[in-house]
Short mmCIF file of C-alpha atoms in Angstrom, two decimals:
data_model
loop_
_atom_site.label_atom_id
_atom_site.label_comp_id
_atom_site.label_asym_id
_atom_site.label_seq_id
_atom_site.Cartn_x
_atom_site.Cartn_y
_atom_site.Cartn_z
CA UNK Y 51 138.49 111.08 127.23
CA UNK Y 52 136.64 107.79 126.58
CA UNK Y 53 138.13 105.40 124.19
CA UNK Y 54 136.85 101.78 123.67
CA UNK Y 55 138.93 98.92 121.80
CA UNK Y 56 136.15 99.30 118.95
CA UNK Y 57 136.95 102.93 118.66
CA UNK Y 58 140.41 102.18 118.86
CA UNK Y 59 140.72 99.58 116.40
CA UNK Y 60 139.26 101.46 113.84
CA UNK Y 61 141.83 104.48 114.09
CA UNK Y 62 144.47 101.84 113.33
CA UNK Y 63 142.76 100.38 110.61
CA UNK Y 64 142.26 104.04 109.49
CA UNK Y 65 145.66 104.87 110.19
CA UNK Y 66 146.95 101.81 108.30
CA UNK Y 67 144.47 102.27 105.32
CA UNK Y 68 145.56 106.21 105.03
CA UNK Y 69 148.92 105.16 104.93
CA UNK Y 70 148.83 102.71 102.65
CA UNK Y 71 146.65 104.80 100.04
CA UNK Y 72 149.59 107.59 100.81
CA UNK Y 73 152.11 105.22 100.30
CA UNK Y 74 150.50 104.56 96.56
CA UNK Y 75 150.55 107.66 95.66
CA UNK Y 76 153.68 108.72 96.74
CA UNK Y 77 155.06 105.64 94.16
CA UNK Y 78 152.62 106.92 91.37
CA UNK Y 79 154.14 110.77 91.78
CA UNK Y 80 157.85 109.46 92.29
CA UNK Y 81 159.27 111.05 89.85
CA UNK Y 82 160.49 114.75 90.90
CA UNK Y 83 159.67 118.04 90.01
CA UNK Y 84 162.28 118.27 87.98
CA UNK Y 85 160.28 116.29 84.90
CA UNK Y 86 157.90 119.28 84.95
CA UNK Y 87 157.46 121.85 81.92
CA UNK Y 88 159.38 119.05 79.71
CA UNK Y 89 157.59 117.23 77.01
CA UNK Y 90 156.38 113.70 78.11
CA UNK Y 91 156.16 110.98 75.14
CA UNK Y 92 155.14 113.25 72.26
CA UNK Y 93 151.61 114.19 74.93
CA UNK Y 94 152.40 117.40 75.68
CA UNK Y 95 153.87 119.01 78.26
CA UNK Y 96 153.81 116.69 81.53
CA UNK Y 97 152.45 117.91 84.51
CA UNK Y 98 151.40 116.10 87.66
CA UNK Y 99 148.31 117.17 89.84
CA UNK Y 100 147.09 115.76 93.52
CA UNK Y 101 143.38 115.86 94.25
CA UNK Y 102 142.29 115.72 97.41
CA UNK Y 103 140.29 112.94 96.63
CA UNK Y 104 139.25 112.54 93.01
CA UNK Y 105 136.06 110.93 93.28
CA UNK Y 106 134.59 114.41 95.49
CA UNK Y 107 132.09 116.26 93.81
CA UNK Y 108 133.62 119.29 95.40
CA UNK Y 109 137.00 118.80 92.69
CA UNK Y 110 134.98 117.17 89.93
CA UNK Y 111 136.43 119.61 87.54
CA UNK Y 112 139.83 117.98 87.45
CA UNK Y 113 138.77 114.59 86.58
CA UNK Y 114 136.04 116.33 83.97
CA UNK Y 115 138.25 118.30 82.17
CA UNK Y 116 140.25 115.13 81.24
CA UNK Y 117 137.38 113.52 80.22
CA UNK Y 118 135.95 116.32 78.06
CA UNK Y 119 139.90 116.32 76.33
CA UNK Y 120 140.56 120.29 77.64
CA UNK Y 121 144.07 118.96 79.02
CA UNK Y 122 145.19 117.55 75.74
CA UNK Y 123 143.22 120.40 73.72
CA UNK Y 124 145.73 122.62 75.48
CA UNK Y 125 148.99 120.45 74.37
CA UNK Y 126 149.11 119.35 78.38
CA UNK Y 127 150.11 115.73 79.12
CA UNK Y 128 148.30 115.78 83.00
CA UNK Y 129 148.58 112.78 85.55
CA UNK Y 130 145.80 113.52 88.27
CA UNK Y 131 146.28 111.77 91.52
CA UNK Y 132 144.43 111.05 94.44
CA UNK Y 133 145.02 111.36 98.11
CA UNK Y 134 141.84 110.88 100.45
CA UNK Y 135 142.18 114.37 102.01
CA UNK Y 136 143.32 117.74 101.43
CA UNK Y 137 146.43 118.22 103.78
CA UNK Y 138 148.10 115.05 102.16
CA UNK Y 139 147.74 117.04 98.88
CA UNK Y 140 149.29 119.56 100.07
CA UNK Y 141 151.91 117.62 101.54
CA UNK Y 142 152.75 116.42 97.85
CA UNK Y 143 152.92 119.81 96.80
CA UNK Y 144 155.34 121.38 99.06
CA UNK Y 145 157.40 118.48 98.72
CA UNK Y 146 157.85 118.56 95.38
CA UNK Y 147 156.15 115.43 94.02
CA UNK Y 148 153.65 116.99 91.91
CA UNK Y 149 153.65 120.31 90.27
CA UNK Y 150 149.86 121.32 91.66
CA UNK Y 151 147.22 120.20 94.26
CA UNK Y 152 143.29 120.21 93.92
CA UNK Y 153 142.38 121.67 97.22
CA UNK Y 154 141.19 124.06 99.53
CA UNK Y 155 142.27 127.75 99.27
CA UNK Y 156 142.65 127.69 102.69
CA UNK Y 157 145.95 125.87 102.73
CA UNK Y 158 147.17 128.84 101.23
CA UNK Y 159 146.94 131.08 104.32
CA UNK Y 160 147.71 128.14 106.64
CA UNK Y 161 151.44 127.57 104.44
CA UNK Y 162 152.25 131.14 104.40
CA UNK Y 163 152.88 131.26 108.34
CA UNK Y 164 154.97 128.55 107.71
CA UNK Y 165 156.51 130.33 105.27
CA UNK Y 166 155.72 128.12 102.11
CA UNK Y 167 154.26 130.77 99.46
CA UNK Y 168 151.74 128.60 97.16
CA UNK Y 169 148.54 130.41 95.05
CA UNK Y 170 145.52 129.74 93.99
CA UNK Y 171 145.12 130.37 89.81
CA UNK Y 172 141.99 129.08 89.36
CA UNK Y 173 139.31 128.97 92.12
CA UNK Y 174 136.81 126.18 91.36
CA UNK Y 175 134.48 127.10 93.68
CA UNK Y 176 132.37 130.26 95.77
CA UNK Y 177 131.46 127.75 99.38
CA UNK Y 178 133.06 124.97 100.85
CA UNK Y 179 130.53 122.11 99.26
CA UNK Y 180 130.71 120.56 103.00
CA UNK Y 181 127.80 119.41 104.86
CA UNK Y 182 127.57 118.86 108.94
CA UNK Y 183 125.92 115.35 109.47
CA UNK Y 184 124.79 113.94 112.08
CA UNK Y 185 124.61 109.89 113.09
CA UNK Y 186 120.77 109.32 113.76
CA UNK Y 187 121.52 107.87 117.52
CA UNK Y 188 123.17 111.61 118.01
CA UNK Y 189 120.56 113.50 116.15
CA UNK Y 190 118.54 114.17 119.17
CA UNK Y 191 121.68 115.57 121.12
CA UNK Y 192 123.21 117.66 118.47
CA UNK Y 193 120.88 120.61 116.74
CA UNK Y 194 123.35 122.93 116.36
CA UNK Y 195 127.02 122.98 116.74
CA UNK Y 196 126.68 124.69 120.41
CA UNK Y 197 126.14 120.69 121.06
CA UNK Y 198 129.59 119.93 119.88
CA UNK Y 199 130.78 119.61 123.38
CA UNK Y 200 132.05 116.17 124.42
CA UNK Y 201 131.07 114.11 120.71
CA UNK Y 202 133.43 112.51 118.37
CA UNK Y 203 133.70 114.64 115.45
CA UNK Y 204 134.65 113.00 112.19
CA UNK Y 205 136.75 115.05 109.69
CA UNK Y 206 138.73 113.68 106.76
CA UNK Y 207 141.87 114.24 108.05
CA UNK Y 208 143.63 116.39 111.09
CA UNK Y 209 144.58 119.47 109.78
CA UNK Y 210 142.47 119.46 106.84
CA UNK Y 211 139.56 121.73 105.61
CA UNK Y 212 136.77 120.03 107.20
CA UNK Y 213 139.04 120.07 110.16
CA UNK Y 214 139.81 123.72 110.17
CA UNK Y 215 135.85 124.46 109.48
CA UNK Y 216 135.03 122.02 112.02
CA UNK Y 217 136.78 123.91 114.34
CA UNK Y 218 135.50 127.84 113.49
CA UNK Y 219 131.84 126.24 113.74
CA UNK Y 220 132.59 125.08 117.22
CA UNK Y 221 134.33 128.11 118.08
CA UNK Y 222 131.63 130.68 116.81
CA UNK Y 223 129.04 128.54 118.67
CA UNK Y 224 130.98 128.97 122.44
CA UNK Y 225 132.37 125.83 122.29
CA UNK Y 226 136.66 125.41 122.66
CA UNK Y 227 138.07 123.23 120.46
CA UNK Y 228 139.33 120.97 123.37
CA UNK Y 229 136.43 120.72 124.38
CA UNK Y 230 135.21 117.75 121.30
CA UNK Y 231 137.53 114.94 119.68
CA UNK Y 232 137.88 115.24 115.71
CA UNK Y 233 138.71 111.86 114.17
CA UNK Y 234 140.06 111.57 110.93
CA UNK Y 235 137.84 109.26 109.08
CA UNK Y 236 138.39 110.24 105.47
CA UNK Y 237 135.63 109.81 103.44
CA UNK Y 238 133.01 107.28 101.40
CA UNK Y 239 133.25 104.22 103.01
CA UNK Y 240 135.18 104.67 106.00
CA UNK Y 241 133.33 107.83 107.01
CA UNK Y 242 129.74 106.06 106.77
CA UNK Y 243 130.90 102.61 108.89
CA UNK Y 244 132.46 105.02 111.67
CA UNK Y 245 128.55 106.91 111.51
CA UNK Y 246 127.44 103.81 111.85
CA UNK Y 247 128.96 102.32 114.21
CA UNK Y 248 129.40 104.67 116.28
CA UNK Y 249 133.15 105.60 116.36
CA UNK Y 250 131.89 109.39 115.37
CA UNK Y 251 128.60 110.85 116.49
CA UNK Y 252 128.96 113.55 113.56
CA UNK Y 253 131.15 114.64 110.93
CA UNK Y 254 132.06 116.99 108.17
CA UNK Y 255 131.66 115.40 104.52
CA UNK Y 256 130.97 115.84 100.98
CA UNK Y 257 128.83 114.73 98.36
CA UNK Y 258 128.72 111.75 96.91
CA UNK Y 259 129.28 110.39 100.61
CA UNK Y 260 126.41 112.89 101.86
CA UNK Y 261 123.83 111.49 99.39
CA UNK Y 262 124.66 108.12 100.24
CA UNK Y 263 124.34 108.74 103.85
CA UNK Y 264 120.70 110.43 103.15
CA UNK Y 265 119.99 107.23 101.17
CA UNK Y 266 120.80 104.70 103.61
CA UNK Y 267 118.97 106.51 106.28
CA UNK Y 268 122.51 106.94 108.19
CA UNK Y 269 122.36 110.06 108.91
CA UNK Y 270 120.63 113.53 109.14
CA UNK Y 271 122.07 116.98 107.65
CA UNK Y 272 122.62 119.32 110.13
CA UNK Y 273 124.38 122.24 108.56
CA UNK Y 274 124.75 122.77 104.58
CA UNK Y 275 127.23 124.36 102.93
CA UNK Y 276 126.92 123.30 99.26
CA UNK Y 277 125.27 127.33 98.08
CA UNK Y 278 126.74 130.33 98.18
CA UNK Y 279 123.68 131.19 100.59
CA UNK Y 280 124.47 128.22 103.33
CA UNK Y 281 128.27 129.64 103.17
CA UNK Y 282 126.97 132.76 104.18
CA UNK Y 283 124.87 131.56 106.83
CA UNK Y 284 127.30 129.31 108.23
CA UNK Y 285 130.32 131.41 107.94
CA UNK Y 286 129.26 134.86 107.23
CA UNK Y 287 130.85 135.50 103.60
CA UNK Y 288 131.42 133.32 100.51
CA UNK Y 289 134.29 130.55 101.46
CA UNK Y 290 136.47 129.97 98.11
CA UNK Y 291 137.18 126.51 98.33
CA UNK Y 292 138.33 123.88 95.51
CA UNK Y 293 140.80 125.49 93.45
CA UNK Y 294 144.18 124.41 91.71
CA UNK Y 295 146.77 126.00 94.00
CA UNK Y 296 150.74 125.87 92.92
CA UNK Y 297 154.28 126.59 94.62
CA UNK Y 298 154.01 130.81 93.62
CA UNK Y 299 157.90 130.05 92.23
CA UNK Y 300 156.87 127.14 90.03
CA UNK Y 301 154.27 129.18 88.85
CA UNK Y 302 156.25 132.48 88.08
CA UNK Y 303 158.96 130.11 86.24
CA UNK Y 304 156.69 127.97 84.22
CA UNK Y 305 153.82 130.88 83.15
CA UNK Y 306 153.07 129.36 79.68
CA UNK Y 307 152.18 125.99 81.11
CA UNK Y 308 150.02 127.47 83.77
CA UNK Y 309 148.04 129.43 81.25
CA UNK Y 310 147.09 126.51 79.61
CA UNK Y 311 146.20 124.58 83.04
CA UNK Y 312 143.80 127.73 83.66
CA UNK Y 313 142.32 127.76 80.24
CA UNK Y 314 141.60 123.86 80.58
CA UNK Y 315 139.83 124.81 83.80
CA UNK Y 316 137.58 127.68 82.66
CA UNK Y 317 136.86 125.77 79.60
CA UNK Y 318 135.48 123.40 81.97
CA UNK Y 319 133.75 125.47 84.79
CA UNK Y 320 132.13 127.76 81.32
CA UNK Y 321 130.92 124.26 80.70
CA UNK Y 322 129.30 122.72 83.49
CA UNK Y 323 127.32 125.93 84.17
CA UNK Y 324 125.68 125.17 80.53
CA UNK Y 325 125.16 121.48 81.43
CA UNK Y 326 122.79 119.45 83.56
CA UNK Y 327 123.92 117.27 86.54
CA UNK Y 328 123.12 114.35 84.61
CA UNK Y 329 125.43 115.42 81.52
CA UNK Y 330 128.44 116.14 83.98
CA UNK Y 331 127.55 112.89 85.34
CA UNK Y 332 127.61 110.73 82.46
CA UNK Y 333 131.37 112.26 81.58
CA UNK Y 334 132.79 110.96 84.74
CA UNK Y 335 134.26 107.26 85.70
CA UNK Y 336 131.13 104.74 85.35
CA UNK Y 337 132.59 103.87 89.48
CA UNK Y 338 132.28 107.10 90.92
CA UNK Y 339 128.49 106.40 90.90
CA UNK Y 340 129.18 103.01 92.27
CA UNK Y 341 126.31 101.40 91.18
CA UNK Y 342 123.67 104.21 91.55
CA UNK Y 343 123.87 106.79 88.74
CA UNK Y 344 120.49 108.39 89.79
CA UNK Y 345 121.85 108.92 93.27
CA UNK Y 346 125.39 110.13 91.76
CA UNK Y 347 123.79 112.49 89.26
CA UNK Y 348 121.62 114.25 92.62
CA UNK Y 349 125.19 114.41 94.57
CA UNK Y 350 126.11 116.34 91.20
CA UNK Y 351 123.21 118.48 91.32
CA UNK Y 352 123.26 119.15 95.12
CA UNK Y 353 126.74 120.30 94.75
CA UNK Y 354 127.00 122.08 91.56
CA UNK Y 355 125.71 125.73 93.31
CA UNK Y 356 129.22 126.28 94.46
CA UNK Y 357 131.12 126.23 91.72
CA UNK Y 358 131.93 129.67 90.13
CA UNK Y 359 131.46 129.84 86.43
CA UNK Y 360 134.73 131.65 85.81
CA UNK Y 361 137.43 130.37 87.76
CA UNK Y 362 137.24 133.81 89.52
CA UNK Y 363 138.31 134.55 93.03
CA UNK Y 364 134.57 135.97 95.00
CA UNK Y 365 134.84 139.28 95.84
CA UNK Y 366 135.61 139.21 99.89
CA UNK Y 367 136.60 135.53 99.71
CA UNK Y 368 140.14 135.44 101.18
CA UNK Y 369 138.72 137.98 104.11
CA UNK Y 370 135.96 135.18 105.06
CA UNK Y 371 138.68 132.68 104.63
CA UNK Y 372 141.47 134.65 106.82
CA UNK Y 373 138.29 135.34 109.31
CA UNK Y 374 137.48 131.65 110.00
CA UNK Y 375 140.88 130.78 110.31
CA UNK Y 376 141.82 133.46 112.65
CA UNK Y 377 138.94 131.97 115.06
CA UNK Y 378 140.83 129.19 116.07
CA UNK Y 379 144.29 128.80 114.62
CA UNK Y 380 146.84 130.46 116.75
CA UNK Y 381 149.46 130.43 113.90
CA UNK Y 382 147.32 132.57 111.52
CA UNK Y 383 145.55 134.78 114.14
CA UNK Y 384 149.11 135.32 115.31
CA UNK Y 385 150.42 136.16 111.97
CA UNK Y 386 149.91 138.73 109.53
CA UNK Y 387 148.96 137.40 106.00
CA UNK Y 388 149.66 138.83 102.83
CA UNK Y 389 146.23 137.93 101.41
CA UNK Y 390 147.13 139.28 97.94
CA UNK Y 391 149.82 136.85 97.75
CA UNK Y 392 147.62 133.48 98.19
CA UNK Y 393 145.60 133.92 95.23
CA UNK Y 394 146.17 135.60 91.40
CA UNK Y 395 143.70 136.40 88.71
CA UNK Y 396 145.88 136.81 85.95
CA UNK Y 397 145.43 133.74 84.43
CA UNK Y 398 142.23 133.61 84.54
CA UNK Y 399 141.45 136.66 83.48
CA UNK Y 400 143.90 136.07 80.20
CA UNK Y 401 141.58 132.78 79.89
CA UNK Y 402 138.36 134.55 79.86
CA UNK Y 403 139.62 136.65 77.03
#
């Protein structure tokens, strides 16, 4: 495997930069578990939430349904925070530091080998919302991912959802996953320079970073996964992704406050499906568009197909989930997951009533 100083440098400035944002958010949630359920300074009752990256279109309903007031509508006092991938949201959550994570479903199946029982109770979304680009140097050499062989893969972090679908789209196409290098590049910034300069020939990556890519010219799409139609090309079923997953004991001990988490969040995914991508735009922080609210409100619209309008696990969801998985991860394809146990409608169902 070839690695040059360039390449090299820029893991550890990764590395360092991934720590560092870790390290901030692990001081923001420091405060245990144990403050959960209680009332928080006459707001309601305090709960703390980890995105996996606020600023993703993909989990654009937690940071919306702040701004539109559902949280404090529902007598909830709720702290989101931000890691810059998935699998360090989950790592909040199974330690304890915050009482739910904004991630992929996926992490569900993934914890129960390791015996860690967490749930989805709202599922945000019906596809991943992830989109295979390609650097335009490596365009002519990758078409499909049967070309995956011997390039630098970015992903936003090892052992995270891009990571994991990374790997089943190598894997269906005859290609090991030895056989390519994933490189956890995160995403915005820091996943466009290592596009650029050349420190990943591809990678896996949401909007608004995809849009930005298309804009500077950085880039070409090579597989799309923002529909419920390029899910089912690309992985043969609907993929639940974003959802609000919880510790299944936190949630069986704290039921009322749950409810009203859930409500919040169908409240919100009722409303974007009644709203333009320029109206959910507006409602979010004036710097997630950094500068470009045309280009921000298209990342919106690109991505808004994969949202479910219910909160409601797809029909066949967890089996596409549990199928990709099983491709490549010897834990899972190993193990026999209790799929019934990784997700529950009952709140939303009590919501949509």
């Amino acid at each position: 495997m070839r690695k040059s100083a360039r390449i090299t440098a820029l893991a550890a400035v990764g590395v360092l930069a991934l720590s560092s944002l870790t390290a901030c958010a692990n001081d923001a949630a420091s405060s245990t578990s144990a403050d959960a359920g209680s009332k928080g300074d006459g707001k309601g009752t305090k709960v703390k939430i980890m995105v996996g990256g606020l600023d993703k279109v993909i989990y654009l309903p937690a940071m919306l349904t702040q701004r539109l007031g559902y949280f404090d509508a529902e007598g909830l006092d709720v702290e989101l925070l931000s890691e810059p991938a998935g699998v360090q949201a989950e790592t909040a959550l199974v330690s304890g530091q915050v009482q739910g994570a904004v991630g992929f479903y996926d992490h569900t199946l993934d914890l129960q080998t390791k015996q860690k029982y967490v749930e989805s109770v709202v599922q945000f979304s019906q596809a991943p919302g992830e989109v295979e680009i390609v650097s335009n140097k490596a365009a002519g050499d990758i078409t499909s991912p049967k070309d995956f062989k011997g390039k630098k893969l970015g992903v936003t972090g090892l052992g995270s959802s891009t990571d994991f679908l990374t790997k089943y789209l190598a894997v269906k196409n005859g290609v090991k996953v030895s056989d390519f290098t994933p490189v956890a590049v995160g995403a915005g910034p820091t996943f466009i320079a290592a596009l650029q300069k050349g420190a990943i020939d591809g990678g896996m990556t949401t909007d608004p970073t995809v849009a930005t890519i298309l804009d500077k010219k950085a880039g070409k799409v090579l597989l799309d996964m923002r529909t419920p139609e390029g899910s089912q090309k690309a992985l043969g079923g609907p993929y639940p992704s974003s959802s609000l997953y919880m510790q299944t004991d936190w949630v069986n001990g704290h039921k009322d406050t749950v409810q009203k988490l859930v409500n919040a969040f169908v409240k919100t995914l009722n409303w974007m499906s009644t709203h333009s991508a320029s109206e959910i735009a507006a409602k979010m922080p004036a710097d997630y568009s950094q500068g470009n609210k045309a280009l921000y409100a298209q990342a919106v619209k690109s991505t808004l197909p994969m949202f479910t309008k219910d909160g409601v696990m797809p029909a066949n969801g967890p089996e596409t989930v549990q199928k990709v998985l099983k491709a490549f991860n010897p834990n899972i394809k190993n193990a026999k997951v209790d799929l019934s146990k990784t997700f529950t409608t009952e709140f939303v169902e009590k919501a949509k009533g």
